[in-house]
Coordinates of C-alpha atoms and ligand atoms in Angstrom, one line a residue:
X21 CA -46.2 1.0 -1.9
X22 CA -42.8 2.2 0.1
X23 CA -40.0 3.6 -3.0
X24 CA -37.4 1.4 -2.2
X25 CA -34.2 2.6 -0.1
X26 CA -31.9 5.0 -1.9
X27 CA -28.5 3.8 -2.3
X28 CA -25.9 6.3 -1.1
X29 CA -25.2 7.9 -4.5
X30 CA -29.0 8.2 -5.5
X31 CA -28.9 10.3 -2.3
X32 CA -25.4 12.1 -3.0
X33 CA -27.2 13.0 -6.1
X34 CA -30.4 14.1 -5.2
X35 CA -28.8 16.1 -2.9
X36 CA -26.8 18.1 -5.2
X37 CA -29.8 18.4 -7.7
X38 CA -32.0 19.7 -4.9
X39 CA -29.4 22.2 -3.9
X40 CA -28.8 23.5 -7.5
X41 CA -25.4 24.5 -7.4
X42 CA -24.3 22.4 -9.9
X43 CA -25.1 22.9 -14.3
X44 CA -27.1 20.4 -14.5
X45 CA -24.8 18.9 -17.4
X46 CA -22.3 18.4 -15.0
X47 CA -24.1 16.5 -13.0
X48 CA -23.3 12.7 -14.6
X49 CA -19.8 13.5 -13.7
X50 CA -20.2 12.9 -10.0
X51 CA -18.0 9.8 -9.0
X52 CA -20.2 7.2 -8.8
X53 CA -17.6 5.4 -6.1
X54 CA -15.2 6.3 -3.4
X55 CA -12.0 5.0 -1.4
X56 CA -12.4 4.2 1.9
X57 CA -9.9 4.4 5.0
X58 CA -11.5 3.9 7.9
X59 CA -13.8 7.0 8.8
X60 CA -12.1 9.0 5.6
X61 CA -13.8 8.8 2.4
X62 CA -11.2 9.9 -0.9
X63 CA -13.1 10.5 -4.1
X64 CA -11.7 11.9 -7.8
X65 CA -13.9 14.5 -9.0
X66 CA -13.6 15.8 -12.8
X67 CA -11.6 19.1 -12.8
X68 CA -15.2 20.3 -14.3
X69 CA -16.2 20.1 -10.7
X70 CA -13.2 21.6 -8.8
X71 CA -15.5 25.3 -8.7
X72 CA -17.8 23.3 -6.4
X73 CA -15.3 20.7 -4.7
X74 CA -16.4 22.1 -0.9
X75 CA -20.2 21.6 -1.8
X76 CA -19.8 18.4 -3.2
X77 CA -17.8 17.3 -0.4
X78 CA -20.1 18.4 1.5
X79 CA -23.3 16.1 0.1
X80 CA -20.8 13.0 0.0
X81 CA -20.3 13.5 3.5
X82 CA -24.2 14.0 4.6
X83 CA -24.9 10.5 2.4
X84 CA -22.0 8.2 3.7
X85 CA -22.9 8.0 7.0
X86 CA -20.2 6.4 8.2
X87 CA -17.9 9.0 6.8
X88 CA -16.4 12.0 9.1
X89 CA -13.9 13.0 6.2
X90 CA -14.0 13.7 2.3
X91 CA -10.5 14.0 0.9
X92 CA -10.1 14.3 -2.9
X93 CA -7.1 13.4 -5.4
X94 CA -5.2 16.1 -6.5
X95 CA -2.2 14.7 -7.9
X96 CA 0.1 11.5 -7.8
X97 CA 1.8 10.2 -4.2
X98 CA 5.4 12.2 -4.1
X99 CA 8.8 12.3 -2.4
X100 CA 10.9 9.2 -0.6
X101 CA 8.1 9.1 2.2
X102 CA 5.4 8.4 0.0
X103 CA 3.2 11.1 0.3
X104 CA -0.1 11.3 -1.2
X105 CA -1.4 13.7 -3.4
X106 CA -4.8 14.7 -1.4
X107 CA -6.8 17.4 0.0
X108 CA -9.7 17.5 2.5
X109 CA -13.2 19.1 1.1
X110 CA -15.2 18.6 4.5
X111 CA -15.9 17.5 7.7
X112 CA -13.2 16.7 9.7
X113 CA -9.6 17.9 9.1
X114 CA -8.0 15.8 11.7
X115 CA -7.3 12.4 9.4
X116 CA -6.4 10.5 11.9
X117 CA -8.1 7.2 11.3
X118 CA -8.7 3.5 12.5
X119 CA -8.9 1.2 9.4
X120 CA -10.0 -1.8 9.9
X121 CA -8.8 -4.8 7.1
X122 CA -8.4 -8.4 6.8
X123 CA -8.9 -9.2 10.6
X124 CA -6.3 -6.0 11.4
X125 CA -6.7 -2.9 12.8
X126 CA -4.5 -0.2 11.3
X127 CA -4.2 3.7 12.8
X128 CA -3.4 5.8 9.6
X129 CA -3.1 9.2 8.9
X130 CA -5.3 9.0 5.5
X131 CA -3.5 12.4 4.0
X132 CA -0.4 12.4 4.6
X133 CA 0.3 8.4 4.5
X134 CA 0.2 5.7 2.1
X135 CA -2.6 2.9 2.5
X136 CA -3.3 1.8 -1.4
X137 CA -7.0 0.1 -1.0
X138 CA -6.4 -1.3 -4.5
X139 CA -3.0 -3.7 -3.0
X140 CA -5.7 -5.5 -0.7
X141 CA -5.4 -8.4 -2.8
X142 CA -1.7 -8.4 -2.0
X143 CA -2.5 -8.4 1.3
X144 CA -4.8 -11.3 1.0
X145 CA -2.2 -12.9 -1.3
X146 CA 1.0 -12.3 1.3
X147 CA -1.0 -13.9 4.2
X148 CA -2.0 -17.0 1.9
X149 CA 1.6 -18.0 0.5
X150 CA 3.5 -17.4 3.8
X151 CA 4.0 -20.4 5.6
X152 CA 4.0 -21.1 9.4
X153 CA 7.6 -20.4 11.2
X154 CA 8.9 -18.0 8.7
X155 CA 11.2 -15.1 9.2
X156 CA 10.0 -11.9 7.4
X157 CA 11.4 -8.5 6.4
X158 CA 9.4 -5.4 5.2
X159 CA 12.1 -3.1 3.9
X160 CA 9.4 -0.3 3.4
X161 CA 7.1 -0.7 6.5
X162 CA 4.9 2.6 6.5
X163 CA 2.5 1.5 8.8
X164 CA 2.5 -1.8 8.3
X165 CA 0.4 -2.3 5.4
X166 CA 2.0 -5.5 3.8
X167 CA 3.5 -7.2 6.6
X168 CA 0.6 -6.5 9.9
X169 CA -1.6 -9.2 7.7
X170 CA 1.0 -11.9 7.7
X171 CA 1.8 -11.7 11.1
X172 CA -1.9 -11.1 12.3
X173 CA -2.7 -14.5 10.1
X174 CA 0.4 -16.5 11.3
X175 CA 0.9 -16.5 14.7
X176 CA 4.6 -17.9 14.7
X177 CA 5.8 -15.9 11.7
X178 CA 8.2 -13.4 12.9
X179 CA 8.5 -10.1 11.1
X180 CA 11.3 -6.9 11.2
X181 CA 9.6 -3.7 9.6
X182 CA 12.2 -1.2 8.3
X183 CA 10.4 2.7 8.0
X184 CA 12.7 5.7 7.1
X185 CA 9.8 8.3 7.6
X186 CA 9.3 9.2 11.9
X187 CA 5.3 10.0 11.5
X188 CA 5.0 6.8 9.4
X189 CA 6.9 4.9 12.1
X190 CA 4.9 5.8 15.3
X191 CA 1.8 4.2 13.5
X192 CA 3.6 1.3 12.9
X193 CA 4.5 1.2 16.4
X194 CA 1.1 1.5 17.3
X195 CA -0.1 -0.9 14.7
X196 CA 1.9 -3.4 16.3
X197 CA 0.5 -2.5 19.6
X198 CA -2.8 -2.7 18.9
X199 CA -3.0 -6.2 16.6
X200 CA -0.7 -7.8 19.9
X201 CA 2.2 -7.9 17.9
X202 CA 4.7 -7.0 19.9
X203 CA 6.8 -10.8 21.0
X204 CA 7.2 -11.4 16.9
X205 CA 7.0 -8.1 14.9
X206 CA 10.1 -5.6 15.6
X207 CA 9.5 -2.2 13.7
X208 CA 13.3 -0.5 12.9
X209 CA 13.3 3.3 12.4
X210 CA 16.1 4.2 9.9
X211 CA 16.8 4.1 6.0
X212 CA 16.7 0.1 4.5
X213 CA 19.8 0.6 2.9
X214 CA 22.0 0.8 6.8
X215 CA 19.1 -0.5 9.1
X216 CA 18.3 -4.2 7.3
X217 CA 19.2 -6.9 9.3
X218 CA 21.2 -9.5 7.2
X219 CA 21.5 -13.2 6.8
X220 CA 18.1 -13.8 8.7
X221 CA 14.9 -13.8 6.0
X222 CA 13.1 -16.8 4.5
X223 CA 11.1 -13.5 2.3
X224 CA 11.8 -9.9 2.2
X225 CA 8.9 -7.1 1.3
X226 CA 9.9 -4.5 -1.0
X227 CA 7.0 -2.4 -1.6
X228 CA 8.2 0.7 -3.5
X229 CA 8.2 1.3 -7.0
X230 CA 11.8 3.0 -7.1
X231 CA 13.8 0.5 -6.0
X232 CA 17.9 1.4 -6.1
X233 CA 20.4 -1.2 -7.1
X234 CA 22.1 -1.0 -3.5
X235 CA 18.2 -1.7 -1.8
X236 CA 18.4 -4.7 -4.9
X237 CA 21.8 -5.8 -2.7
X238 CA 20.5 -5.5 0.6
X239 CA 17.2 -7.6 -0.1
X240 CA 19.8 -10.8 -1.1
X241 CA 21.9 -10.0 1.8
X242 CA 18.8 -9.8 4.0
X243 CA 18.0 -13.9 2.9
X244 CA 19.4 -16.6 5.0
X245 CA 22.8 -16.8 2.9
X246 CA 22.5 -20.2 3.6
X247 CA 18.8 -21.0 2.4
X248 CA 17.5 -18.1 0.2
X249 CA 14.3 -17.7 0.0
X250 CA 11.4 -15.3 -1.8
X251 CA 12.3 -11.4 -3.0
X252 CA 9.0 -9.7 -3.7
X253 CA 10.1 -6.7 -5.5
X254 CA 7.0 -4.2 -6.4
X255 CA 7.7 -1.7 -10.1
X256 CA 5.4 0.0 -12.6
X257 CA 5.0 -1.4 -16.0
X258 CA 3.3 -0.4 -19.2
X259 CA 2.4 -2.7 -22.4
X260 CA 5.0 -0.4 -24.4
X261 CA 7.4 -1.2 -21.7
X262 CA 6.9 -4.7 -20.2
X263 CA 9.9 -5.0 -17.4
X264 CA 10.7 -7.0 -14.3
X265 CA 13.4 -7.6 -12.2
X266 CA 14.5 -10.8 -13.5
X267 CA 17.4 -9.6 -15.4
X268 CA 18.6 -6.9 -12.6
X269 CA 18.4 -9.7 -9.7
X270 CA 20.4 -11.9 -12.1
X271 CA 23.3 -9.8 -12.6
X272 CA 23.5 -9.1 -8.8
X273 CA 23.8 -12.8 -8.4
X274 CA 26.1 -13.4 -10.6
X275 CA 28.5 -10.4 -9.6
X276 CA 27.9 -10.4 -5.8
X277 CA 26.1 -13.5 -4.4
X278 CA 27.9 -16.7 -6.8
X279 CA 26.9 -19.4 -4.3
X280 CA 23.0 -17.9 -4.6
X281 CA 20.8 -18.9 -7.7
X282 CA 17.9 -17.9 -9.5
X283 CA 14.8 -20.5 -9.0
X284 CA 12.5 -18.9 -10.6
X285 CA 10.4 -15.2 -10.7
X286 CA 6.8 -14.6 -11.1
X287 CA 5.2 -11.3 -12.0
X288 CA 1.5 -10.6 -11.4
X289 CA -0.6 -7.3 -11.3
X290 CA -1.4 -5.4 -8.6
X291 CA -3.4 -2.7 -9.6
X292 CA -3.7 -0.3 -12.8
X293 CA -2.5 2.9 -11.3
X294 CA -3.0 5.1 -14.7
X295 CA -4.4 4.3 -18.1
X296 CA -1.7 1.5 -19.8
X297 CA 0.4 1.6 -16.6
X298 CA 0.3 -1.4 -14.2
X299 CA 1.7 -1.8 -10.6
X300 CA 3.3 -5.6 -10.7
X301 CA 4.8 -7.3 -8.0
X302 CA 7.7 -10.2 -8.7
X303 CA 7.8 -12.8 -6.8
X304 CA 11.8 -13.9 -6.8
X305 CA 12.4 -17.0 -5.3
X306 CA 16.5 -17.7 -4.9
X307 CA 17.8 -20.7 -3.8
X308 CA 21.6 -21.4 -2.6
X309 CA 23.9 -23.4 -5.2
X310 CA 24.5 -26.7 -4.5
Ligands
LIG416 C1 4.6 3.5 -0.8 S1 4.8 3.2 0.9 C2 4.4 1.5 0.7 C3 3.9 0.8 1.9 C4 3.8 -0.7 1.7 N1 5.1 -1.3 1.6 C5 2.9 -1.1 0.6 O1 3.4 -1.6 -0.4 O2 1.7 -1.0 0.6 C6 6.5 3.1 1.0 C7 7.1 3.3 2.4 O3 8.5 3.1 2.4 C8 9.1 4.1 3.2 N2 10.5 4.2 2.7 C9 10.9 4.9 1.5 N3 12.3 4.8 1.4 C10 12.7 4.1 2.5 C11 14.0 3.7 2.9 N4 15.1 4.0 2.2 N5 14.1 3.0 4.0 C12 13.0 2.7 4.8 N6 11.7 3.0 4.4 C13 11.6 3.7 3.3 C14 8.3 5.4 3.0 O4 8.5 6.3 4.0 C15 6.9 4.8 3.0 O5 6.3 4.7 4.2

């Protein structure tokens, strides 16, 4: 009788054992899954296994075959621009990639931009609650993670993508290219808090965790002062510390937007991003006074 097929990890770990590199007790800590964008695969290996990282890189490339790149986690996404804390184990260091997502193609560079796998469901959520005709902003573009799906999925939505961050922004540019976006989705190069159009939004992206009061301001002047419409305003929380933007978005209201007024606000998870800690987004919907 044939063995049945190896799954890719069976293989990953026959691999190592065959090559015996590894103390054998260290063996169960191989990561039994990886992150995936496009040809680049990111996996988070024990620092019990950083002596051997290359190796080990080295057998998860030869068993994902559709792999060219392994990148691992070495620490948590830093600075303004978002950049993630990884480093390439093996195969090929250019990390240039084509992702492909929800009906989308996006060029990414996998190390040095952000694309979070685990906001998918976003994603998915975004292009399900947007309705046709709608006016959209993405105050923090990248390369169009958020705001490509909605457009791609709603052919007379149109969208304006603020990016602050050049190398982020020619992908976007390309994105936009590519998924044939160019009559509805206009990318904007500059920082949110000078380059946001205002008075023109039905919803406004905001997918950052350290949002500043002034972006806060911008977002409500970005609504059609006349209409309103949805704030989705992205944070971390813990159990310890519950928050949302409820009470901040309130007190801008009331101080600088009086004919504006609160609907309501919804906050759902995202993603865990560490043990206890949570990415949420609010959804803010604000409608104008009577
Ligand atoms: C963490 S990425 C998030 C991408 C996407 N919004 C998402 O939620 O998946 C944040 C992006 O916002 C950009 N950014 C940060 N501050 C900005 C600012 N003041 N104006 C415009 N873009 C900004 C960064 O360069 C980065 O590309």
């Amino acid at each position: 009788m044939l063995s049945p097929r190896k799954t890719p990890f069976e293989y990953i770990k026959q691999s190592v054992e065959n090559e015996g590199y590894l103390p054998t007790e260290l063996i169960a800590r191989l990561p039994k899954h990886w992150r995936r964008i496009g040809t680049v695969g990111i996996i988070e290996l024990h620092t019990s296994l950083w002596p051997w990282k290359e190796k080990i890189g080295q057998n998860y490339l030869s068993g994902i075959s559709e792999l060219s790149t392994i990148m691992q986690k070495v620490g948590v996404t830093t600075t303004t621009i978002r950049t993630p804390g990884y480093e390439v184990l093996a195969g090929n260091p250019d990390t240039v990639t084509l992702h492909k997502e929800l009906g989308c193609k996006f060029w990414i560079d996998a190390l040095r931009l952000t694309f979070s796998t685990g906001n998918h469901a976003e994603r998915q959520r975004l292009i399900k609650i947007t309705t046709e005709g709608e006016q959209i902003i993405d105050m923090f573009a990248c390369v169009g993670n958020l705001s490509v799906p909605i457009s791609v999925h709603h052919p007379t939505v149109e969208v304006k993508g603020v990016e602050i961050n050049s190398y982020a922004y020619s992908f976007l540019e390309k994105n936009i290219q590519v998924n044939h976006l160019k009559e509805r989705y206009q990318p904007i190069f500059g920082d949110n808090q000078t380059h946001t159009p205002i008075n023109w939004a039905d919803r406004v992206l905001m997918g950052y965790f350290e949002l500043t009061p002034r972006q806060l301001e911008v977002a409500l002047q970005a609504l059609k002062q006349d209409q309103g419409g949805i704030v989705h305003t992205h944070g971390l929380t813990t159990a310890r510390q519950p928050f949302n933007w409820r009470q901040t978005i309130e007190k801008l209201i009331l101080e600088k937007f009086p004919y504006f007024q609160l609907k309501d606000t919804k906050q759902r998870v995202i993603k865990s991003i560490a043990p206890g800690v949570h990415h949420f987004v609010d959804d803010i919907h604000i409608i104008r006074k009577n």
